mmCIF file of C-alpha atoms in Angstrom:
data_model
loop_
_atom_site.group_PDB
_atom_site.id
_atom_site.type_symbol
_atom_site.label_atom_id
_atom_site.label_comp_id
_atom_site.label_asym_id
_atom_site.label_seq_id
_atom_site.Cartn_x
_atom_site.Cartn_y
_atom_site.Cartn_z
ATOM 1 C CA MET F 206 0.000 0.000 0.000
ATOM 2 C CA THR F 207 1.392 3.404 -0.987
ATOM 3 C CA THR F 208 0.951 6.370 1.306
ATOM 4 C CA ALA F 209 0.411 9.683 -0.464
ATOM 5 C CA THR F 210 2.684 12.577 0.452
ATOM 6 C CA LEU F 211 0.885 15.807 1.325
ATOM 7 C CA LEU F 212 2.632 18.741 -0.303
ATOM 8 C CA GLY F 213 1.748 22.366 0.283
ATOM 9 C CA PRO F 214 1.647 24.994 -2.475
ATOM 10 C CA GLY F 215 5.016 25.371 -4.138
ATOM 11 C CA ALA F 216 6.541 22.343 -2.398
ATOM 12 C CA VAL F 217 8.956 20.118 -4.270
ATOM 13 C CA LEU F 218 9.265 16.409 -3.525
ATOM 14 C CA ALA F 219 12.921 15.901 -2.631
ATOM 15 C CA GLU F 220 14.863 12.802 -1.646
ATOM 16 C CA HIS F 221 16.509 14.604 1.283
ATOM 17 C CA VAL F 222 15.172 17.425 3.420
ATOM 18 C CA ARG F 223 18.644 18.865 3.923
ATOM 19 C CA TRP F 224 21.344 19.391 1.314
ATOM 20 C CA ASP F 225 23.485 16.669 2.846
ATOM 21 C CA GLU F 226 23.030 13.930 5.398
ATOM 22 C CA ASP F 227 25.429 15.390 7.957
ATOM 23 C CA PRO F 228 24.852 18.740 9.695
ATOM 24 C CA THR F 229 28.014 20.403 8.340
ATOM 25 C CA GLY F 230 27.713 23.083 5.708
ATOM 26 C CA ARG F 231 28.528 22.863 2.009
ATOM 27 C CA GLN F 232 30.982 25.025 0.147
ATOM 28 C CA LEU F 233 29.039 26.795 -2.603
ATOM 29 C CA THR F 234 30.268 29.168 -5.289
ATOM 30 C CA CYS F 235 28.789 32.624 -5.837
ATOM 31 C CA THR F 236 27.612 32.621 -9.447
ATOM 32 C CA ARG F 237 25.736 35.929 -9.737
ATOM 33 C CA ILE F 238 25.174 39.167 -7.807
ATOM 34 C CA THR F 239 22.132 41.288 -8.646
ATOM 35 C CA ARG F 240 21.670 44.762 -7.170
ATOM 36 C CA ARG F 241 18.020 45.353 -6.213
ATOM 37 C CA THR F 242 18.356 48.768 -4.525
ATOM 38 C CA ASP F 243 21.241 50.843 -3.173
ATOM 39 C CA GLN F 244 21.263 48.689 -0.021
ATOM 40 C CA ILE F 245 19.767 45.352 -1.146
ATOM 41 C CA ALA F 246 21.430 42.729 -3.342
ATOM 42 C CA THR F 247 20.716 39.129 -4.347
ATOM 43 C CA PHE F 248 23.626 36.701 -4.050
ATOM 44 C CA GLU F 249 23.202 33.484 -6.026
ATOM 45 C CA PHE F 250 25.115 30.310 -5.152
ATOM 46 C CA ALA F 251 25.492 26.933 -6.848
ATOM 47 C CA SER F 252 27.188 23.642 -6.108
ATOM 48 C CA ASP F 253 30.336 22.809 -8.077
ATOM 49 C CA ASP F 254 29.138 19.211 -8.534
ATOM 50 C CA ARG F 255 25.750 20.333 -9.918
ATOM 51 C CA ARG F 256 23.878 18.721 -7.026
ATOM 52 C CA ALA F 257 20.431 20.085 -6.279
ATOM 53 C CA LEU F 258 19.875 22.388 -3.291
ATOM 54 C CA PRO F 259 16.235 21.611 -2.438
ATOM 55 C CA HIS F 260 14.297 23.771 -0.008
ATOM 56 C CA GLU F 261 10.704 24.598 0.760
ATOM 57 C CA PRO F 262 9.491 28.115 -0.108
ATOM 58 C CA GLY F 263 10.028 30.399 2.893
ATOM 59 C CA GLN F 264 12.827 28.401 4.539
ATOM 60 C CA TYR F 265 16.197 29.881 5.535
ATOM 61 C CA VAL F 266 19.831 28.782 5.418
ATOM 62 C CA THR F 267 22.907 29.573 7.514
ATOM 63 C CA ILE F 268 25.892 31.207 5.856
ATOM 64 C CA SER F 269 29.304 31.111 7.545
ATOM 65 C CA ALA F 270 32.535 32.945 6.742
ATOM 66 C CA ASP F 271 35.807 33.996 8.375
ATOM 67 C CA ILE F 272 35.550 37.751 8.942
ATOM 68 C CA GLY F 273 38.242 39.734 10.725
ATOM 69 C CA GLY F 274 39.835 36.574 12.073
ATOM 70 C CA GLU F 275 36.580 35.235 13.545
ATOM 71 C CA ARG F 276 34.064 32.688 12.353
ATOM 72 C CA VAL F 277 30.733 34.451 11.749
ATOM 73 C CA SER F 278 27.409 32.719 10.986
ATOM 74 C CA ARG F 279 24.085 34.313 10.086
ATOM 75 C CA CYS F 280 20.680 33.059 8.931
ATOM 76 C CA TYR F 281 19.052 34.387 5.758
ATOM 77 C CA THR F 282 15.837 33.415 4.006
ATOM 78 C CA VAL F 283 16.134 31.824 0.584
ATOM 79 C CA SER F 284 14.531 34.222 -1.907
ATOM 80 C CA SER F 285 14.591 31.871 -4.907
ATOM 81 C CA PRO F 286 11.620 29.551 -5.483
ATOM 82 C CA SER F 287 11.696 25.883 -4.556
ATOM 83 C CA THR F 288 10.971 25.041 -8.196
ATOM 84 C CA ARG F 289 14.504 26.072 -9.209
ATOM 85 C CA PRO F 290 16.623 23.902 -6.912
ATOM 86 C CA TYR F 291 19.977 23.970 -8.709
ATOM 87 C CA SER F 292 20.947 27.323 -7.269
ATOM 88 C CA VAL F 293 20.033 29.209 -4.128
ATOM 89 C CA GLN F 294 19.526 32.963 -3.888
ATOM 90 C CA LEU F 295 19.881 35.066 -0.747
ATOM 91 C CA THR F 296 18.575 38.634 -0.952
ATOM 92 C CA ILE F 297 20.283 40.649 1.775
ATOM 93 C CA LYS F 298 20.096 44.235 2.961
ATOM 94 C CA ARG F 299 23.367 45.891 3.926
ATOM 95 C CA GLU F 300 22.934 46.812 7.577
ATOM 96 C CA ALA F 301 25.231 49.450 9.049
ATOM 97 C CA ASP F 302 25.885 47.280 12.118
ATOM 98 C CA GLY F 303 25.603 43.924 10.323
ATOM 99 C CA VAL F 304 28.962 42.135 10.305
ATOM 100 C CA MET F 305 27.915 39.509 7.750
ATOM 101 C CA SER F 306 25.740 41.728 5.549
ATOM 102 C CA ARG F 307 28.459 44.388 5.268
ATOM 103 C CA TRP F 308 31.053 41.723 4.434
ATOM 104 C CA LEU F 309 28.870 40.191 1.725
ATOM 105 C CA HIS F 310 28.069 43.541 0.100
ATOM 106 C CA ASP F 311 31.604 44.916 0.330
ATOM 107 C CA ASN F 312 33.747 41.819 -0.265
ATOM 108 C CA LEU F 313 31.946 38.879 -1.894
ATOM 109 C CA ARG F 314 32.555 38.553 -5.620
ATOM 110 C CA VAL F 315 31.385 36.135 -8.321
ATOM 111 C CA GLY F 316 33.560 33.025 -8.102
ATOM 112 C CA ASP F 317 34.110 33.246 -4.339
ATOM 113 C CA ARG F 318 33.141 30.256 -2.178
ATOM 114 C CA VAL F 319 31.332 30.329 1.154
ATOM 115 C CA GLU F 320 29.832 27.747 3.496
ATOM 116 C CA LEU F 321 26.052 27.343 3.537
ATOM 117 C CA SER F 322 24.073 24.856 5.616
ATOM 118 C CA GLY F 323 20.417 24.037 5.747
ATOM 119 C CA PRO F 324 17.714 24.549 4.832
ATOM 120 C CA ALA F 325 15.656 24.920 8.003
ATOM 121 C CA GLY F 326 12.496 26.536 9.338
ATOM 122 C CA GLU F 327 8.773 25.900 9.065
ATOM 123 C CA PHE F 328 7.717 29.365 7.871
ATOM 124 C CA SER F 329 6.476 27.836 4.637
ATOM 125 C CA THR F 330 3.326 26.955 2.767
ATOM 126 C CA ALA F 331 4.718 23.427 2.680
ATOM 127 C CA PHE F 332 4.045 23.202 6.425
ATOM 128 C CA HIS F 333 0.938 25.424 6.460
ATOM 129 C CA PRO F 334 -0.861 24.724 3.161
ATOM 130 C CA ALA F 335 -4.050 26.618 2.345
ATOM 131 C CA GLU F 336 -6.194 27.440 -0.651
ATOM 132 C CA ARG F 337 -6.189 31.154 0.246
ATOM 133 C CA LEU F 338 -3.064 32.982 1.395
ATOM 134 C CA LEU F 339 -2.240 36.496 2.558
ATOM 135 C CA LEU F 340 1.445 37.440 2.514
ATOM 136 C CA LEU F 341 2.368 40.574 4.481
ATOM 137 C CA ALA F 342 5.902 41.856 3.933
ATOM 138 C CA GLY F 343 7.681 44.905 5.285
ATOM 139 C CA GLY F 344 10.850 46.031 3.480
ATOM 140 C CA VAL F 345 13.356 43.222 2.966
ATOM 141 C CA GLY F 346 10.812 40.883 4.593
ATOM 142 C CA ILE F 347 9.750 40.317 0.986
ATOM 143 C CA THR F 348 12.424 37.573 0.687
ATOM 144 C CA PRO F 349 10.370 34.557 1.875
ATOM 145 C CA MET F 350 7.277 35.938 0.144
ATOM 146 C CA ILE F 351 8.896 36.132 -3.291
ATOM 147 C CA SER F 352 10.004 32.509 -2.852
ATOM 148 C CA ILE F 353 6.482 31.430 -1.902
ATOM 149 C CA LEU F 354 4.790 33.432 -4.646
ATOM 150 C CA GLU F 355 7.169 32.377 -7.435
ATOM 151 C CA SER F 356 6.976 28.720 -6.360
ATOM 152 C CA ILE F 357 3.188 28.774 -6.602
ATOM 153 C CA HIS F 358 3.334 30.657 -9.909
ATOM 154 C CA ASP F 359 5.900 28.294 -11.469
ATOM 155 C CA LEU F 360 3.738 25.269 -10.664
ATOM 156 C CA ALA F 361 0.490 26.990 -11.730
ATOM 157 C CA GLU F 362 -0.992 26.068 -8.360
ATOM 158 C CA PRO F 363 -4.684 27.077 -8.069
ATOM 159 C CA VAL F 364 -3.939 28.965 -4.848
ATOM 160 C CA ASP F 365 -5.478 32.379 -4.290
ATOM 161 C CA VAL F 366 -2.660 34.635 -3.052
ATOM 162 C CA VAL F 367 -2.698 38.275 -2.001
ATOM 163 C CA LEU F 368 0.664 39.921 -1.291
ATOM 164 C CA VAL F 369 0.805 43.297 0.462
ATOM 165 C CA HIS F 370 4.356 44.667 0.446
ATOM 166 C CA ASN F 371 5.104 47.874 2.344
ATOM 167 C CA SER F 372 8.315 49.779 1.610
ATOM 168 C CA ARG F 373 9.610 53.036 3.032
ATOM 169 C CA ALA F 374 9.749 54.872 -0.323
ATOM 170 C CA PRO F 375 9.776 54.002 -4.071
ATOM 171 C CA GLU F 376 13.581 53.736 -4.201
ATOM 172 C CA PHE F 377 13.509 50.999 -1.536
ATOM 173 C CA VAL F 378 11.147 48.638 -3.398
ATOM 174 C CA ALA F 379 12.778 45.272 -4.216
ATOM 175 C CA PHE F 380 11.561 42.726 -6.799
ATOM 176 C CA ALA F 381 9.253 45.295 -8.420
ATOM 177 C CA GLU F 382 9.568 43.771 -11.921
ATOM 178 C CA GLU F 383 9.148 40.169 -10.770
ATOM 179 C CA LEU F 384 6.072 40.977 -8.701
ATOM 180 C CA ALA F 385 4.506 43.055 -11.480
ATOM 181 C CA ARG F 386 4.994 40.160 -13.928
ATOM 182 C CA ILE F 387 3.304 37.644 -11.622
ATOM 183 C CA ASN F 388 0.505 40.096 -10.879
ATOM 184 C CA GLN F 389 -0.133 40.449 -14.616
ATOM 185 C CA GLN F 390 0.237 36.795 -15.623
ATOM 186 C CA ASN F 391 -1.344 34.912 -12.722
ATOM 187 C CA PRO F 392 -5.133 35.300 -12.351
ATOM 188 C CA HIS F 393 -4.943 33.830 -8.838
ATOM 189 C CA ALA F 394 -2.352 36.353 -7.592
ATOM 190 C CA LYS F 395 -2.894 39.926 -6.444
ATOM 191 C CA VAL F 396 0.124 42.073 -5.565
ATOM 192 C CA ILE F 397 -0.262 45.333 -3.638
ATOM 193 C CA GLN F 398 2.864 47.489 -3.489
ATOM 194 C CA ALA F 399 2.580 50.332 -0.966
ATOM 195 C CA VAL F 400 5.085 52.952 0.148
ATOM 196 C CA SER F 401 5.055 54.972 3.355
ATOM 197 C CA HIS F 402 6.415 58.120 1.718
ATOM 198 C CA ASP F 403 6.172 59.441 -1.852
ATOM 199 C CA PRO F 404 8.005 62.795 -1.826
ATOM 200 C CA ASP F 405 7.937 63.191 -5.624
ATOM 201 C CA GLY F 406 4.271 62.259 -5.987
ATOM 202 C CA THR F 407 5.043 59.714 -8.715
ATOM 203 C CA TRP F 408 4.010 56.474 -6.982
ATOM 204 C CA LEU F 409 1.000 54.844 -8.648
ATOM 205 C CA GLY F 410 0.118 52.447 -5.826
ATOM 206 C CA PRO F 411 -1.138 52.995 -2.262
ATOM 207 C CA VAL F 412 0.752 55.476 -0.087
ATOM 208 C CA GLY F 413 0.763 54.923 3.663
ATOM 209 C CA ARG F 414 1.573 52.316 6.269
ATOM 210 C CA LEU F 415 -0.241 49.019 6.671
ATOM 211 C CA ASP F 416 -3.543 49.655 8.427
ATOM 212 C CA ALA F 417 -7.090 48.330 8.734
ATOM 213 C CA GLY F 418 -8.304 50.412 5.793
ATOM 214 C CA MET F 419 -5.657 49.010 3.467
ATOM 215 C CA LEU F 420 -6.493 45.435 4.452
ATOM 216 C CA ARG F 421 -10.271 45.913 4.195
ATOM 217 C CA GLU F 422 -9.894 47.468 0.735
ATOM 218 C CA HIS F 423 -7.562 44.920 -0.779
ATOM 219 C CA VAL F 424 -8.325 41.764 1.245
ATOM 220 C CA PRO F 425 -12.088 41.747 1.933
ATOM 221 C CA ASP F 426 -11.999 37.992 2.688
ATOM 222 C CA LEU F 427 -9.180 38.434 5.210
ATOM 223 C CA LEU F 428 -10.647 36.048 7.788
ATOM 224 C CA ALA F 429 -10.636 33.154 5.305
ATOM 225 C CA ARG F 430 -6.897 33.337 4.625
ATOM 226 C CA GLU F 431 -3.776 31.783 6.105
ATOM 227 C CA VAL F 432 -1.483 34.734 6.852
ATOM 228 C CA PHE F 433 2.317 34.912 6.693
ATOM 229 C CA ILE F 434 4.155 37.975 8.081
ATOM 230 C CA CYS F 435 7.810 38.936 7.666
ATOM 231 C CA GLY F 436 9.609 42.237 8.164
ATOM 232 C CA PRO F 437 11.259 44.383 10.819
ATOM 233 C CA ASP F 438 10.216 43.589 14.396
ATOM 234 C CA ALA F 439 8.084 46.727 14.734
ATOM 235 C CA TYR F 440 6.277 45.900 11.499
ATOM 236 C CA MET F 441 5.498 42.358 12.596
ATOM 237 C CA VAL F 442 4.234 43.454 16.011
ATOM 238 C CA THR F 443 1.953 46.031 14.373
ATOM 239 C CA ALA F 444 0.747 43.613 11.679
ATOM 240 C CA GLU F 445 -0.073 40.847 14.142
ATOM 241 C CA ALA F 446 -1.968 43.211 16.460
ATOM 242 C CA LEU F 447 -3.894 44.570 13.480
ATOM 243 C CA LEU F 448 -4.859 41.095 12.264
ATOM 244 C CA LEU F 449 -6.029 39.989 15.704
ATOM 245 C CA GLU F 450 -8.030 43.213 16.086
ATOM 246 C CA LEU F 451 -9.737 42.498 12.743
ATOM 247 C CA GLY F 452 -10.698 39.020 13.933
ATOM 248 C CA VAL F 453 -8.121 36.777 12.272
ATOM 249 C CA PRO F 454 -7.663 33.653 14.448
ATOM 250 C CA ALA F 455 -4.178 33.448 15.986
ATOM 251 C CA GLU F 456 -3.672 29.941 14.598
ATOM 252 C CA GLN F 457 -3.933 31.350 11.049
ATOM 253 C CA ILE F 458 -1.041 33.795 11.615
ATOM 254 C CA HIS F 459 2.559 32.733 10.963
ATOM 255 C CA GLN F 460 5.633 34.907 11.459
ATOM 256 C CA GLU F 461 9.306 34.708 10.527
ATOM 257 C CA SER F 462 11.837 36.289 12.861
ATOM 258 C CA PHE F 463 15.524 35.611 13.361
ATOM 259 C CA VAL F 464 15.487 36.577 17.021
ATOM 260 C CA LEU F 465 16.540 33.414 18.867
ATOM 261 C CA ALA F 466 13.747 32.160 21.081
ATOM 262 C CA GLY F 467 14.926 30.672 24.351
ATOM 263 C CA ALA F 468 13.679 27.182 23.594
ATOM 264 C CA GLU F 469 17.108 25.513 23.845
ATOM 265 C CA GLU F 470 19.122 26.285 26.978
ATOM 266 C CA VAL F 471 22.849 26.009 26.350
ATOM 267 C CA VAL F 472 25.448 25.276 29.062
ATOM 268 C CA VAL F 473 29.174 25.680 28.312
ATOM 269 C CA ASP F 474 31.767 24.194 30.711
ATOM 270 C CA PRO F 475 35.570 24.180 30.252
ATOM 271 C CA THR F 476 36.909 20.607 30.288
ATOM 272 C CA ALA F 477 40.585 21.125 29.498
ATOM 273 C CA GLU F 478 42.871 23.829 28.191
ATOM 274 C CA GLY F 479 41.354 25.094 24.960
ATOM 275 C CA LEU F 480 38.345 22.741 25.127
ATOM 276 C CA HIS F 481 34.746 23.277 26.225
ATOM 277 C CA ALA F 482 31.798 20.937 26.711
ATOM 278 C CA VAL F 483 28.613 22.376 25.231
ATOM 279 C CA THR F 484 25.356 20.834 26.470
ATOM 280 C CA PHE F 485 21.976 21.452 24.846
ATOM 281 C CA ALA F 486 19.444 20.999 27.637
ATOM 282 C CA LYS F 487 16.359 20.424 25.509
ATOM 283 C CA SER F 488 17.899 17.561 23.525
ATOM 284 C CA GLY F 489 20.322 16.376 26.220
ATOM 285 C CA LYS F 490 23.200 16.289 23.729
ATOM 286 C CA THR F 491 26.766 17.264 24.675
ATOM 287 C CA VAL F 492 29.720 17.935 22.383
ATOM 288 C CA THR F 493 33.295 19.105 23.061
ATOM 289 C CA ILE F 494 34.585 21.968 20.947
ATOM 290 C CA ALA F 495 37.815 23.971 20.804
ATOM 291 C CA ASP F 496 38.421 27.652 21.496
ATOM 292 C CA GLY F 497 37.318 29.905 18.660
ATOM 293 C CA LEU F 498 34.277 27.838 17.687
ATOM 294 C CA THR F 499 30.710 28.986 18.288
ATOM 295 C CA VAL F 500 27.613 27.476 19.855
ATOM 296 C CA LEU F 501 26.264 27.226 16.312
ATOM 297 C CA ASP F 502 29.285 25.096 15.388
ATOM 298 C CA ALA F 503 28.522 22.853 18.377
ATOM 299 C CA ALA F 504 24.887 22.571 17.308
ATOM 300 C CA LYS F 505 25.941 21.511 13.814
ATOM 301 C CA GLU F 506 28.260 18.878 15.321
ATOM 302 C CA CYS F 507 25.325 17.462 17.316
ATOM 303 C CA GLY F 508 22.905 17.646 14.424
ATOM 304 C CA ILE F 509 20.773 20.232 16.249
ATOM 305 C CA ARG F 510 19.029 22.916 14.178
ATOM 306 C CA ILE F 511 18.985 26.353 15.786
#
């Protein structure tokens, strides 16, 4: 007897959930860099051996590099759709205080190799499938949404999707051409691009922040939709409060944030000169690591996803 596999919109049936069977990262080569705005760029990576890099739309990966003599690791959402698994794109905003984002923007070049591990995360339509979706994105929070929307579009899934993307001003809008194309070609997709400020008076879409009026106008069947939210912390707090106030059930609201929740208590004890025992309380796993390595390195060694 064969058991059917339930796949959410945009999901791709893959032999392995992760890119490799062990928790260590893979060295991938940067194949293309696309500038989206003055501060946002898409970095595309591929495997030298042409192996697929499957992921579910909305998932993230961890990128690691040696920066200033230290090993630095950061998590970024995959912005490419799951339907194009032979490369992986990370769309990243250059943050003034972001060690990794500044290094990528200022130093990474086509042909360079970096370590990526993953994918991980359940902020995905593969884990929360629905026939009607509302995607709310603030600024660079568009990254998981473009992956979800393009995955659904590529597969011609009969999923009704509304995307509301709020940017600070017209010059900060990312993926404008891609979203306009999907909005025009896909009868099941509706893309709303709004900006908070339009000093030149040239913006043709809504002007203003996300509010009840904007949602009522563009998403009249709001309560019937599964909602995904991604953006700056203040945006997500405001969006969630707004949705709850309008009557959206909490179980229909999903958020993506890279603030580490305290679900896994970590205890580090020195065991010998230059060595430390790292214990993950939730899983009960312990691993010994050397000076200079991070808790993330220890988690990878144990096979724990943080």
